[in-house]
Short mmCIF file of C-alpha atoms and ligand atoms in Angstrom, two decimals:
data_model
loop_
_atom_site.label_atom_id
_atom_site.label_comp_id
_atom_site.label_asym_id
_atom_site.label_seq_id
_atom_site.Cartn_x
_atom_site.Cartn_y
_atom_site.Cartn_z
CA UNK A 1207 -11.70 19.09 22.71
CA UNK A 1208 -9.10 16.11 23.00
CA UNK A 1209 -5.70 16.92 21.31
CA UNK A 1210 -4.94 14.61 18.81
CA UNK A 1211 -1.44 13.05 19.65
CA UNK A 1212 -0.84 10.19 17.89
CA UNK A 1213 2.23 10.28 15.24
CA UNK A 1214 2.21 8.97 11.71
CA UNK A 1215 5.18 8.06 9.65
CA UNK A 1216 4.49 8.00 6.20
CA UNK A 1217 6.23 5.67 3.41
CA UNK A 1218 5.53 6.19 0.08
CA UNK A 1219 6.51 4.89 -3.23
CA UNK A 1220 5.67 2.50 -6.58
CA UNK A 1221 4.87 -1.02 -6.45
CA UNK A 1222 7.30 -3.60 -5.04
CA UNK A 1223 9.60 -0.73 -3.85
CA UNK A 1224 9.95 -2.48 -0.17
CA UNK A 1225 7.57 -0.72 1.42
CA UNK A 1226 5.47 -2.85 3.21
CA UNK A 1227 8.34 -5.10 3.87
CA UNK A 1228 10.48 -2.59 5.56
CA UNK A 1229 7.47 -0.62 6.84
CA UNK A 1230 6.19 -3.58 8.59
CA UNK A 1231 9.59 -4.05 10.39
CA UNK A 1232 9.72 -0.45 11.29
CA UNK A 1233 6.61 -0.30 12.79
CA UNK A 1234 7.33 -3.53 15.02
CA UNK A 1235 10.71 -2.24 15.84
CA UNK A 1236 9.15 1.15 17.04
CA UNK A 1237 6.41 -0.28 18.63
CA UNK A 1238 4.04 1.57 16.17
CA UNK A 1239 0.74 -0.17 14.34
CA UNK A 1240 1.09 -0.79 10.60
CA UNK A 1241 -1.26 0.03 7.71
CA UNK A 1242 -0.66 -0.89 4.10
CA UNK A 1243 -3.12 1.37 2.38
CA UNK A 1244 -3.07 -0.26 -0.88
CA UNK A 1245 -4.53 -3.50 0.64
CA UNK A 1246 -7.93 -1.09 0.83
CA UNK A 1247 -8.23 0.00 -2.79
CA UNK A 1248 -7.24 -3.87 -3.46
CA UNK A 1249 -9.82 -5.31 -1.16
CA UNK A 1250 -12.38 -3.00 -3.10
CA UNK A 1251 -11.06 -4.45 -6.57
CA UNK A 1252 -11.72 -7.81 -4.99
CA UNK A 1253 -15.19 -7.16 -4.30
CA UNK A 1254 -15.88 -5.65 -7.55
CA UNK A 1255 -14.38 -8.61 -9.81
CA UNK A 1256 -16.37 -11.03 -7.50
CA UNK A 1257 -19.67 -9.30 -8.08
CA UNK A 1258 -18.72 -9.17 -12.03
CA UNK A 1259 -19.30 -5.36 -12.06
CA UNK A 1260 -17.36 -3.52 -14.82
CA UNK A 1261 -14.43 -1.94 -14.12
CA UNK A 1262 -15.96 1.31 -16.10
CA UNK A 1263 -19.04 1.03 -13.94
CA UNK A 1264 -17.63 3.93 -11.40
CA UNK A 1265 -21.33 4.87 -10.06
CA UNK A 1266 -22.15 1.03 -8.78
CA UNK A 1267 -18.26 0.97 -7.79
CA UNK A 1268 -18.17 3.96 -5.53
CA UNK A 1269 -21.68 2.68 -4.17
CA UNK A 1270 -20.03 -0.68 -3.28
CA UNK A 1271 -17.24 1.44 -1.54
CA UNK A 1272 -19.63 2.80 0.80
CA UNK A 1273 -21.66 -0.87 1.38
CA UNK A 1274 -19.05 -3.18 2.16
CA UNK A 1275 -17.11 -3.39 5.37
CA UNK A 1276 -13.16 -3.96 5.02
CA UNK A 1277 -11.27 -5.13 7.93
CA UNK A 1278 -7.61 -5.30 8.29
CA UNK A 1279 -6.44 -7.11 11.43
CA UNK A 1280 -2.90 -8.79 12.31
CA UNK A 1281 -1.97 -11.77 10.57
CA UNK A 1282 -4.61 -14.74 11.63
CA UNK A 1283 -3.08 -17.54 9.88
CA UNK A 1284 0.50 -18.69 9.16
CA UNK A 1285 0.82 -18.89 5.48
CA UNK A 1286 3.16 -16.29 4.69
CA UNK A 1287 0.67 -13.13 4.89
CA UNK A 1288 1.78 -9.88 6.55
CA UNK A 1289 -1.98 -9.24 7.68
CA UNK A 1290 -5.93 -10.63 7.32
CA UNK A 1291 -8.15 -8.58 5.34
CA UNK A 1292 -11.62 -9.10 5.62
CA UNK A 1293 -14.91 -8.24 3.29
CA UNK A 1294 -18.00 -8.37 5.39
CA UNK A 1295 -16.28 -10.68 7.09
CA UNK A 1296 -14.95 -13.33 4.59
CA UNK A 1297 -11.41 -13.76 4.52
CA UNK A 1298 -10.00 -12.46 1.25
CA UNK A 1299 -6.47 -11.84 2.03
CA UNK A 1300 -4.89 -14.14 -0.72
CA UNK A 1301 -7.20 -12.66 -3.37
CA UNK A 1302 -5.83 -9.14 -2.82
CA UNK A 1303 -2.72 -10.33 -4.70
CA UNK A 1304 -4.21 -12.15 -7.57
CA UNK A 1305 -3.12 -10.94 -11.04
CA UNK A 1306 -6.72 -9.94 -11.90
CA UNK A 1307 -6.72 -7.67 -8.74
CA UNK A 1308 -3.25 -6.35 -9.98
CA UNK A 1309 -4.48 -5.51 -13.48
CA UNK A 1310 -7.42 -3.66 -12.17
CA UNK A 1311 -6.58 -1.82 -8.90
CA UNK A 1312 -4.80 1.25 -10.44
CA UNK A 1313 -8.07 1.99 -12.57
CA UNK A 1314 -9.92 1.50 -9.34
CA UNK A 1315 -7.75 3.90 -7.18
CA UNK A 1316 -8.27 6.86 -9.94
CA UNK A 1317 -11.84 6.92 -8.97
CA UNK A 1318 -11.76 10.22 -6.88
CA UNK A 1319 -15.12 9.26 -4.79
CA UNK A 1320 -13.43 6.05 -4.11
CA UNK A 1321 -10.33 8.05 -3.18
CA UNK A 1322 -12.31 10.19 -0.54
CA UNK A 1323 -13.93 7.39 1.16
CA UNK A 1324 -10.90 5.64 1.83
CA UNK A 1325 -8.98 8.56 2.56
CA UNK A 1326 -11.05 9.59 5.21
CA UNK A 1327 -11.14 5.85 6.72
CA UNK A 1328 -7.16 5.90 6.51
CA UNK A 1329 -6.85 9.59 8.49
CA UNK A 1330 -9.50 7.98 11.12
CA UNK A 1331 -6.86 4.80 11.68
CA UNK A 1332 -4.10 7.46 11.81
CA UNK A 1333 -6.01 9.76 14.72
CA UNK A 1334 -6.39 6.40 16.58
CA UNK A 1335 -3.06 5.35 17.61
CA UNK A 1336 0.94 5.78 16.35
CA UNK A 1337 1.29 4.34 13.19
CA UNK A 1338 3.46 3.63 9.81
CA UNK A 1339 1.01 4.01 7.12
CA UNK A 1340 2.44 2.90 3.58
CA UNK A 1341 0.85 3.86 0.39
CA UNK A 1342 1.11 6.33 -2.80
CA UNK A 1343 -0.34 9.70 -1.46
CA UNK A 1344 -0.08 9.26 2.44
CA UNK A 1345 3.01 11.93 3.23
CA UNK A 1346 1.08 14.30 0.60
CA UNK A 1347 -2.44 13.91 0.99
CA UNK A 1348 -3.67 11.58 3.16
CA UNK A 1349 -1.27 12.98 6.49
CA UNK A 1350 0.75 15.84 4.94
CA UNK A 1351 1.36 16.90 8.52
CA UNK A 1352 3.54 13.89 9.56
CA UNK A 1353 6.32 14.68 11.18
CA UNK A 1354 8.39 11.71 9.49
CA UNK A 1355 7.82 10.93 5.92
CA UNK A 1356 9.82 8.25 3.43
CA UNK A 1357 9.77 7.97 -0.15
CA UNK A 1358 10.86 4.68 -1.29
CA UNK A 1359 12.23 3.81 -4.80
CA UNK A 1360 13.95 1.00 -6.96
CA UNK A 1361 14.74 0.40 -10.66
CA UNK A 1362 11.44 -1.27 -12.48
CA UNK A 1363 13.47 -4.47 -12.92
CA UNK A 1364 14.41 -4.91 -9.60
CA UNK A 1365 10.68 -4.21 -8.56
CA UNK A 1366 9.53 -6.74 -11.09
CA UNK A 1367 11.90 -9.63 -9.99
CA UNK A 1368 10.99 -9.01 -6.45
CA UNK A 1369 7.32 -9.41 -7.47
CA UNK A 1370 8.30 -12.62 -9.44
CA UNK A 1371 10.16 -13.98 -6.32
CA UNK A 1372 7.39 -13.46 -3.92
CA UNK A 1373 4.90 -15.00 -6.27
CA UNK A 1374 7.09 -18.12 -6.35
CA UNK A 1375 7.78 -18.10 -2.94
CA UNK A 1376 4.13 -18.29 -2.27
CA UNK A 1377 3.57 -21.07 -4.59
CA UNK A 1378 1.37 -18.81 -7.10
CA UNK A 1379 1.91 -18.85 -10.90
CA UNK A 1380 4.27 -15.93 -12.14
CA UNK A 1381 5.61 -14.55 -15.42
CA UNK A 1382 8.35 -11.83 -15.11
CA UNK A 1383 7.91 -10.32 -18.34
CA UNK A 1384 4.15 -10.20 -17.57
CA UNK A 1385 4.75 -8.44 -14.22
CA UNK A 1386 7.09 -6.13 -15.60
CA UNK A 1387 4.55 -4.66 -17.98
CA UNK A 1388 2.15 -4.84 -15.77
CA UNK A 1389 4.03 -2.50 -12.97
CA UNK A 1390 4.83 -0.22 -16.03
CA UNK A 1391 0.94 0.16 -16.50
CA UNK A 1392 0.49 0.82 -12.73
CA UNK A 1393 3.24 3.44 -12.23
CA UNK A 1394 1.94 5.21 -15.27
CA UNK A 1395 -1.46 5.12 -13.79
CA UNK A 1396 -0.71 6.16 -10.51
CA UNK A 1397 1.71 8.86 -11.34
CA UNK A 1398 -0.19 10.42 -13.90
CA UNK A 1399 -3.91 10.35 -12.64
CA UNK A 1400 -5.34 13.81 -11.94
CA UNK A 1401 -6.21 12.94 -7.99
CA UNK A 1402 -3.53 12.29 -5.38
CA UNK A 1403 -0.65 10.95 -7.90
CA UNK A 1404 2.20 9.08 -6.61
CA UNK A 1405 4.95 11.37 -5.91
CA UNK A 1406 7.58 12.43 -3.62
CA UNK A 1407 6.39 14.57 -0.94
CA UNK A 1408 8.70 17.72 -0.66
CA UNK A 1409 10.13 17.02 2.88
CA UNK A 1410 10.71 13.04 2.46
CA UNK A 1411 13.83 11.35 3.08
CA UNK A 1412 14.18 9.38 -0.44
CA UNK A 1413 15.93 5.85 -0.05
CA UNK A 1414 16.64 3.93 -3.19
CA UNK A 1415 16.30 0.47 -2.29
CA UNK A 1416 17.36 -1.02 -5.67
CA UNK A 1417 20.76 -2.67 -4.42
CA UNK A 1418 20.06 -2.61 -0.90
CA UNK A 1419 18.87 -5.53 1.40
CA UNK A 1420 15.52 -4.76 3.57
CA UNK A 1421 17.80 -5.06 6.69
CA UNK A 1422 19.71 -2.31 5.48
CA UNK A 1423 16.77 -0.01 4.73
CA UNK A 1424 15.31 -0.75 7.97
CA UNK A 1425 18.56 0.20 9.45
CA UNK A 1426 18.99 3.77 7.72
CA UNK A 1427 15.06 4.07 8.77
CA UNK A 1428 15.74 3.61 12.17
CA UNK A 1429 18.54 5.91 12.19
CA UNK A 1430 16.56 8.94 10.84
CA UNK A 1431 13.79 7.87 13.22
CA UNK A 1432 15.97 8.35 16.00
CA UNK A 1433 16.96 11.49 15.20
CA UNK A 1434 13.63 13.22 13.97
CA UNK A 1435 11.06 11.76 16.37
O1 DC B 1706 0.79 -0.70 -2.99
P1 DC B 1706 -0.14 -1.75 -3.86
O2 DC B 1706 0.63 -2.31 -5.17
O3 DC B 1706 -1.06 -2.78 -3.07
O4 DC B 1706 -1.31 -0.54 -4.16
C1 DC B 1706 -2.42 -1.16 -5.13
C2 DC B 1706 -3.05 0.19 -5.87
O5 DC B 1706 -3.62 1.16 -5.04
C3 DC B 1706 -1.99 1.01 -6.72
O6 DC B 1706 -2.02 0.82 -7.74
C4 DC B 1706 -2.20 2.41 -6.31
C5 DC B 1706 -3.31 2.61 -4.86
N1 DC B 1706 -3.16 3.05 -4.03
C6 DC B 1706 -3.31 4.26 -4.12
O7 DC B 1706 -3.70 5.13 -4.91
N2 DC B 1706 -3.02 5.08 -2.89
C7 DC B 1706 -2.37 4.17 -2.06
N3 DC B 1706 -2.54 4.91 -0.61
C8 DC B 1706 -2.09 2.89 -1.93
C9 DC B 1706 -2.24 2.35 -3.04
#
């Protein structure tokens, strides 16, 4: 049997805590691949909404999760995207960020069979090459044996402000109050679900990014990376 020697660095934390911004930079700096696992849950949510499947119809959503082909690849268009996501070869990258996706994704991610399927997909990717993997349960459930784990946090006001600014930068409609309420609801679902809830892995390095610039968060992560790996 060939021994698996690829390294996964995990970054967990609540929505808009800075995980994917600094995760991508970290990956770039150390020559690892990057995977924002939230985009898999978001892609399934987009597919569900596109087909007008009720969000409560878990059986149909589970079947859909097994039927569709979700591909995440490096950015193919220079329009501010971090990566490109295809569902059955159709580009849905911006649909992933719509407010209807935001509203429904947490609920879809509570379905145990959906989590099982997507977790297997993530583990397969982790076995293939060195990767910085970002999500909610990467250090606790998906790759608990990872040699380096981070947990990023930030106040909810700051996270809402970041999301609001990001929407405006991308020319999307945005309402700060609505984002704040939405974030709180998603935090509640993400931390209170029975299956793989968001929590800090016991052996993770925690960084509170509320008052930190991304470049300083990255600096701190690189410092830790070079002492651990
Ligand atoms: O990171 P994000 O906001 O794109 O994630 C979208 C949703 O997906 C979030 O509400 C929780 C869920 N998620 C999850 O449950 N586990 C992951 N590993 C990644 C995301």
